[in-house]
CSV table of C-alpha atoms in Angstrom, one decimal:
chain,number,residue,atom,x,y,z
A,1,UNK,CA,110.3,52.9,35.7
A,2,UNK,CA,113.0,54.9,37.6
A,3,UNK,CA,113.3,56.0,41.2
A,4,UNK,CA,111.3,59.2,40.6
A,5,UNK,CA,108.6,57.2,38.9
A,6,UNK,CA,108.4,55.0,42.0
A,7,UNK,CA,108.1,57.9,44.3
A,8,UNK,CA,105.3,59.4,42.1
A,9,UNK,CA,103.4,56.2,42.3
A,10,UNK,CA,104.0,56.0,46.0
A,11,UNK,CA,102.5,59.5,46.5
A,12,UNK,CA,99.5,58.6,44.3
A,13,UNK,CA,99.2,55.3,46.2
A,14,UNK,CA,99.0,57.0,49.6
A,15,UNK,CA,96.3,59.5,48.3
A,16,UNK,CA,94.3,56.7,46.7
A,17,UNK,CA,94.7,54.5,49.7
A,18,UNK,CA,93.4,57.3,51.9
A,19,UNK,CA,90.3,57.6,49.8
A,20,UNK,CA,90.1,53.8,49.7
A,21,UNK,CA,90.1,53.5,53.5
A,22,UNK,CA,87.2,56.0,53.7
A,23,UNK,CA,85.4,54.2,51.0
A,24,UNK,CA,86.0,50.8,52.5
A,25,UNK,CA,84.9,52.1,55.9
A,26,UNK,CA,81.6,53.4,54.5
A,27,UNK,CA,81.1,50.2,52.5
A,28,UNK,CA,82.0,47.7,55.2
A,29,UNK,CA,79.6,49.4,57.6
A,30,UNK,CA,76.8,48.8,55.2
A,31,UNK,CA,77.1,45.1,55.8
A,32,UNK,CA,76.0,43.0,58.7
A,33,UNK,CA,78.6,42.6,61.4
A,34,UNK,CA,79.0,39.0,62.6
A,35,UNK,CA,80.9,37.7,65.6
A,36,UNK,CA,82.6,34.9,63.5
A,37,UNK,CA,84.8,34.6,60.5
A,38,UNK,CA,82.7,35.5,57.5
A,39,UNK,CA,84.3,34.9,54.1
A,40,UNK,CA,81.0,35.9,52.5
A,41,UNK,CA,81.7,39.5,53.4
A,42,UNK,CA,83.9,39.8,50.3
A,43,UNK,CA,81.0,38.5,48.2
A,44,UNK,CA,78.7,41.1,49.6
A,45,UNK,CA,81.2,43.9,49.4
A,46,UNK,CA,82.1,42.9,45.8
A,47,UNK,CA,78.8,44.3,44.7
A,48,UNK,CA,79.6,47.7,46.3
A,49,UNK,CA,81.3,50.0,43.8
A,50,UNK,CA,82.6,52.2,46.6
A,51,UNK,CA,84.4,49.3,48.2
A,52,UNK,CA,85.8,48.1,44.9
A,53,UNK,CA,87.3,51.5,44.4
A,54,UNK,CA,89.1,51.2,47.7
A,55,UNK,CA,90.3,47.7,46.8
A,56,UNK,CA,91.6,48.8,43.4
A,57,UNK,CA,93.5,51.8,44.7
A,58,UNK,CA,96.1,49.4,46.1
A,59,UNK,CA,97.5,48.5,42.7
A,60,UNK,CA,99.6,51.7,42.7
A,61,UNK,CA,101.5,50.5,45.8
A,62,UNK,CA,102.3,47.2,44.0
A,63,UNK,CA,103.8,49.1,41.1
A,64,UNK,CA,105.9,51.3,43.4
A,65,UNK,CA,107.5,48.2,44.9
A,66,UNK,CA,109.4,47.6,41.6
A,67,UNK,CA,112.1,50.1,42.6
A,68,UNK,CA,111.5,51.2,46.1
A,69,UNK,CA,112.3,49.2,49.3
A,70,UNK,CA,109.4,47.9,51.3
A,71,UNK,CA,110.1,50.0,54.4
A,72,UNK,CA,109.4,53.2,52.4
A,73,UNK,CA,106.5,51.8,50.4
A,74,UNK,CA,104.7,50.4,53.4
A,75,UNK,CA,105.5,53.5,55.5
A,76,UNK,CA,104.1,55.7,52.7
A,77,UNK,CA,101.0,53.6,52.5
A,78,UNK,CA,100.6,53.8,56.2
A,79,UNK,CA,100.4,57.6,56.0
A,80,UNK,CA,97.0,57.0,54.3
A,81,UNK,CA,95.4,56.5,57.8
A,82,UNK,CA,96.2,60.1,58.6
A,83,UNK,CA,95.0,61.3,55.3
A,84,UNK,CA,91.8,59.2,55.7
A,85,UNK,CA,91.1,60.8,59.0
A,86,UNK,CA,91.4,64.3,57.5
A,87,UNK,CA,89.2,63.3,54.5
A,88,UNK,CA,86.7,61.8,56.9
A,89,UNK,CA,86.8,64.9,59.1
A,90,UNK,CA,86.3,67.4,56.2
A,91,UNK,CA,84.0,65.4,53.9
A,92,UNK,CA,82.0,63.2,56.2
A,93,UNK,CA,82.2,65.1,59.5
A,94,UNK,CA,84.0,62.4,61.4
A,95,UNK,CA,85.3,63.3,64.9
A,96,UNK,CA,89.1,63.1,65.4
A,97,UNK,CA,90.3,63.7,68.9
A,98,UNK,CA,93.3,65.8,69.8
A,99,UNK,CA,95.2,62.7,71.0
A,100,UNK,CA,94.6,61.0,67.7
A,101,UNK,CA,96.0,64.1,65.9
A,102,UNK,CA,99.1,64.1,68.2
A,103,UNK,CA,99.6,60.4,67.4
A,104,UNK,CA,99.3,61.2,63.7
A,105,UNK,CA,102.0,63.8,64.2
A,106,UNK,CA,104.4,61.2,65.7
A,107,UNK,CA,103.5,59.0,62.7
A,108,UNK,CA,104.5,61.7,60.3
A,109,UNK,CA,107.9,62.2,62.0
A,110,UNK,CA,108.6,58.5,61.7
A,111,UNK,CA,107.6,58.5,58.1
A,112,UNK,CA,110.0,61.4,57.4
A,113,UNK,CA,112.9,59.5,58.9
A,114,UNK,CA,112.1,56.5,56.7
A,115,UNK,CA,111.9,58.6,53.6
A,116,UNK,CA,115.3,60.2,54.5
A,117,UNK,CA,116.9,56.7,54.8
A,118,UNK,CA,115.4,55.2,51.6
A,119,UNK,CA,117.5,54.1,48.7
A,120,UNK,CA,116.0,52.7,45.6
A,121,UNK,CA,116.8,49.1,44.5
A,122,UNK,CA,115.4,46.1,42.8
A,123,UNK,CA,114.5,43.2,45.1
A,124,UNK,CA,116.5,40.0,45.2
A,125,UNK,CA,114.7,36.8,44.2
A,126,UNK,CA,112.4,35.3,46.8
A,127,UNK,CA,114.2,32.3,48.6
A,128,UNK,CA,112.0,29.2,48.4
A,129,UNK,CA,112.1,28.8,52.2
A,130,UNK,CA,110.7,32.3,52.6
A,131,UNK,CA,107.9,31.5,50.2
A,132,UNK,CA,106.8,28.5,52.2
A,133,UNK,CA,107.2,30.5,55.4
A,134,UNK,CA,104.8,33.2,54.0
A,135,UNK,CA,102.3,30.5,53.0
A,136,UNK,CA,102.4,29.1,56.6
A,137,UNK,CA,102.0,32.6,58.0
A,138,UNK,CA,98.9,33.2,55.9
A,139,UNK,CA,97.4,29.9,57.0
A,140,UNK,CA,98.1,30.8,60.7
A,141,UNK,CA,96.3,34.2,60.1
A,142,UNK,CA,93.2,32.4,58.9
A,143,UNK,CA,93.3,30.0,61.9
A,144,UNK,CA,93.7,32.9,64.4
A,145,UNK,CA,90.9,34.9,62.8
A,146,UNK,CA,88.3,32.6,64.2
A,147,UNK,CA,88.9,33.4,67.9
A,148,UNK,CA,89.7,37.1,67.1
A,149,UNK,CA,86.3,37.5,65.4
A,150,UNK,CA,84.7,36.9,68.8
A,151,UNK,CA,86.3,40.0,70.4
A,152,UNK,CA,84.0,43.0,70.4
A,153,UNK,CA,84.6,46.7,70.0
A,154,UNK,CA,88.0,48.4,69.7
A,155,UNK,CA,90.0,45.4,71.0
A,156,UNK,CA,88.4,43.2,68.3
A,157,UNK,CA,89.3,45.9,65.7
A,158,UNK,CA,92.9,45.9,66.9
A,159,UNK,CA,93.1,42.1,66.8
A,160,UNK,CA,91.5,41.8,63.3
A,161,UNK,CA,93.5,44.7,62.0
A,162,UNK,CA,96.8,43.2,63.2
A,163,UNK,CA,95.9,39.9,61.5
A,164,UNK,CA,95.0,41.8,58.4
A,165,UNK,CA,98.4,43.5,58.7
A,166,UNK,CA,100.2,40.1,58.6
A,167,UNK,CA,98.2,39.1,55.5
A,168,UNK,CA,99.2,42.4,53.8
A,169,UNK,CA,102.8,41.9,54.9
A,170,UNK,CA,102.7,38.6,53.0
A,171,UNK,CA,101.3,40.5,50.0
A,172,UNK,CA,104.0,43.1,50.2
A,173,UNK,CA,106.8,40.6,50.4
A,174,UNK,CA,105.4,38.6,47.5
A,175,UNK,CA,104.8,41.7,45.4
A,176,UNK,CA,108.3,43.2,45.9
A,177,UNK,CA,110.2,40.8,43.5
A,178,UNK,CA,107.1,40.4,41.3
A,179,UNK,CA,106.6,44.1,40.6
A,180,UNK,CA,109.9,44.4,38.7
A,181,UNK,CA,109.3,41.4,36.5
A,182,UNK,CA,107.2,41.1,33.3
A,183,UNK,CA,103.6,41.8,34.5
A,184,UNK,CA,102.1,39.6,31.8
A,185,UNK,CA,103.8,36.6,33.3
A,186,UNK,CA,102.2,37.1,36.8
A,187,UNK,CA,99.6,34.3,36.3
A,188,UNK,CA,102.5,31.8,35.8
A,189,UNK,CA,104.1,32.7,39.1
A,190,UNK,CA,103.2,30.8,42.3
A,191,UNK,CA,104.0,33.9,44.4
A,192,UNK,CA,101.4,35.8,42.4
A,193,UNK,CA,98.7,33.4,43.5
A,194,UNK,CA,99.9,33.7,47.1
A,195,UNK,CA,99.8,37.4,46.8
A,196,UNK,CA,96.2,37.3,45.6
A,197,UNK,CA,95.2,34.9,48.4
A,198,UNK,CA,96.8,37.2,51.0
A,199,UNK,CA,95.0,40.2,49.5
A,200,UNK,CA,91.6,38.5,49.8
A,201,UNK,CA,92.3,37.4,53.4
A,202,UNK,CA,93.6,40.8,54.4
A,203,UNK,CA,90.6,42.6,52.8
A,204,UNK,CA,88.1,40.3,54.6
A,205,UNK,CA,89.8,40.9,58.0
A,206,UNK,CA,90.2,44.7,57.4
A,207,UNK,CA,86.5,44.9,56.6
A,208,UNK,CA,85.7,43.1,59.8
A,209,UNK,CA,88.0,45.4,61.8
A,210,UNK,CA,86.3,48.5,60.2
A,211,UNK,CA,82.9,47.3,61.4
A,212,UNK,CA,84.1,47.2,65.0
A,213,UNK,CA,85.7,50.5,65.7
A,214,UNK,CA,87.0,53.8,64.2
A,215,UNK,CA,89.0,53.9,61.0
A,216,UNK,CA,92.1,55.0,62.8
A,217,UNK,CA,92.0,52.1,65.2
A,218,UNK,CA,91.4,49.5,62.5
A,219,UNK,CA,93.8,50.9,59.9
A,220,UNK,CA,96.5,51.9,62.3
A,221,UNK,CA,96.8,48.4,63.9
A,222,UNK,CA,96.9,46.9,60.4
A,223,UNK,CA,99.6,49.4,59.2
A,224,UNK,CA,101.9,49.0,62.2
A,225,UNK,CA,102.0,45.2,61.7
A,226,UNK,CA,102.5,45.4,57.9
A,227,UNK,CA,105.2,48.1,58.2
A,228,UNK,CA,107.3,46.3,60.7
A,229,UNK,CA,107.1,42.8,59.3
A,230,UNK,CA,107.6,43.9,55.6
A,231,UNK,CA,110.4,46.3,56.5
A,232,UNK,CA,112.5,43.9,58.5
A,233,UNK,CA,112.1,41.0,56.1
A,234,UNK,CA,112.6,43.3,53.1
A,235,UNK,CA,116.0,44.4,54.5
A,236,UNK,CA,117.2,41.1,55.8
A,237,UNK,CA,116.0,38.7,53.1
A,238,UNK,CA,115.1,40.6,49.9
A,239,UNK,CA,118.1,42.9,49.8
A,240,UNK,CA,116.3,46.3,50.4
A,241,UNK,CA,118.9,49.0,50.6
A,242,UNK,CA,119.4,51.8,53.3
A,243,UNK,CA,121.3,55.0,52.7
A,244,UNK,CA,124.9,54.7,54.1
A,245,UNK,CA,125.0,55.6,57.8
A,246,UNK,CA,121.3,55.9,58.2
A,247,UNK,CA,120.4,52.5,59.5
A,248,UNK,CA,119.4,54.1,62.8
A,249,UNK,CA,117.0,56.4,60.9
A,250,UNK,CA,115.1,53.3,59.8
A,251,UNK,CA,115.1,51.9,63.4
A,252,UNK,CA,113.9,55.2,64.8
A,253,UNK,CA,111.3,55.7,62.1
A,254,UNK,CA,109.8,52.3,62.6
A,255,UNK,CA,109.8,52.8,66.3
A,256,UNK,CA,107.9,56.0,66.0
A,257,UNK,CA,105.5,54.6,63.5
A,258,UNK,CA,104.7,51.6,65.7
A,259,UNK,CA,104.4,53.9,68.8
A,260,UNK,CA,102.0,56.2,66.9
A,261,UNK,CA,99.9,53.3,65.7
A,262,UNK,CA,99.7,51.8,69.2
A,263,UNK,CA,98.7,55.2,70.6
A,264,UNK,CA,95.9,55.6,68.0
A,265,UNK,CA,94.6,52.1,68.9
A,266,UNK,CA,94.5,53.1,72.6
A,267,UNK,CA,93.1,56.6,72.3
A,268,UNK,CA,90.9,56.0,69.3
A,269,UNK,CA,87.2,55.8,70.0
A,270,UNK,CA,84.4,55.3,67.5
A,271,UNK,CA,82.3,58.4,67.2
A,272,UNK,CA,78.6,58.2,66.5
A,273,UNK,CA,79.3,59.1,62.9
A,274,UNK,CA,81.9,56.3,62.5
A,275,UNK,CA,79.9,53.5,64.1
A,276,UNK,CA,78.3,50.9,61.9
A,277,UNK,CA,74.8,51.9,60.8
A,278,UNK,CA,72.0,49.6,62.1
A,279,UNK,CA,71.2,46.8,59.8
A,280,UNK,CA,67.6,45.6,59.4
A,281,UNK,CA,67.0,42.7,61.8
A,282,UNK,CA,70.3,43.3,63.6
A,283,UNK,CA,70.6,45.1,66.9
A,284,UNK,CA,72.5,48.4,66.6
């Protein structure tokens, strides 16, 4: 698969991820919200075909990592939060404030800068020290999820979303060198199992974040964390390439993406249409 194939997969991934975010939001809010870490949420969501579609849509992003650097793949994936807001607005009647739209515009500018700086490449092998570091980071995410789960509302969504972002950054870093290798050998790779574990942890935390506040708040805090961590480590450790003389484009693009995500987390408010539906036996 060449560079153009990678970009085609990235575009499809962003579109699929946008539909997936909406699907995951709808599905996650059908489940009971609990003020504690609840691994069983994945078991309950696994029976929801809408949620499974959202989960499966992320496979395209994994394949795009075979030839494209992480800073463009993760930035492209993060654009799904804006697409999801548009889909929710048009299809489900979600309310999106003017300030959220402005923040999404800043996000778009940041993404364009990153696209302009992108240069295709195959990742360097994962250093063993980084692999163990990623495992430690995932274990830390699990430990921090327990106190974060007690935070209600939008602040809780930001906390859970940021932790989900760390888990998905681990997934992205593991997937970058794996995507270019023989896919049939994935079960034999320790990194593949770490990637699966990080996907499960990230999905559980994202589902919890989506229960607590609007889609833009939950997904934006997740995306900002993933984009920054994966981009920096991709360039410094995995050998991701930047077009000559455009290193500042990457720095500026990442800054704008993070600023937009923080703005969405601050100004985003769950509308009545986006709040979790009451569950039998649970106070609304």
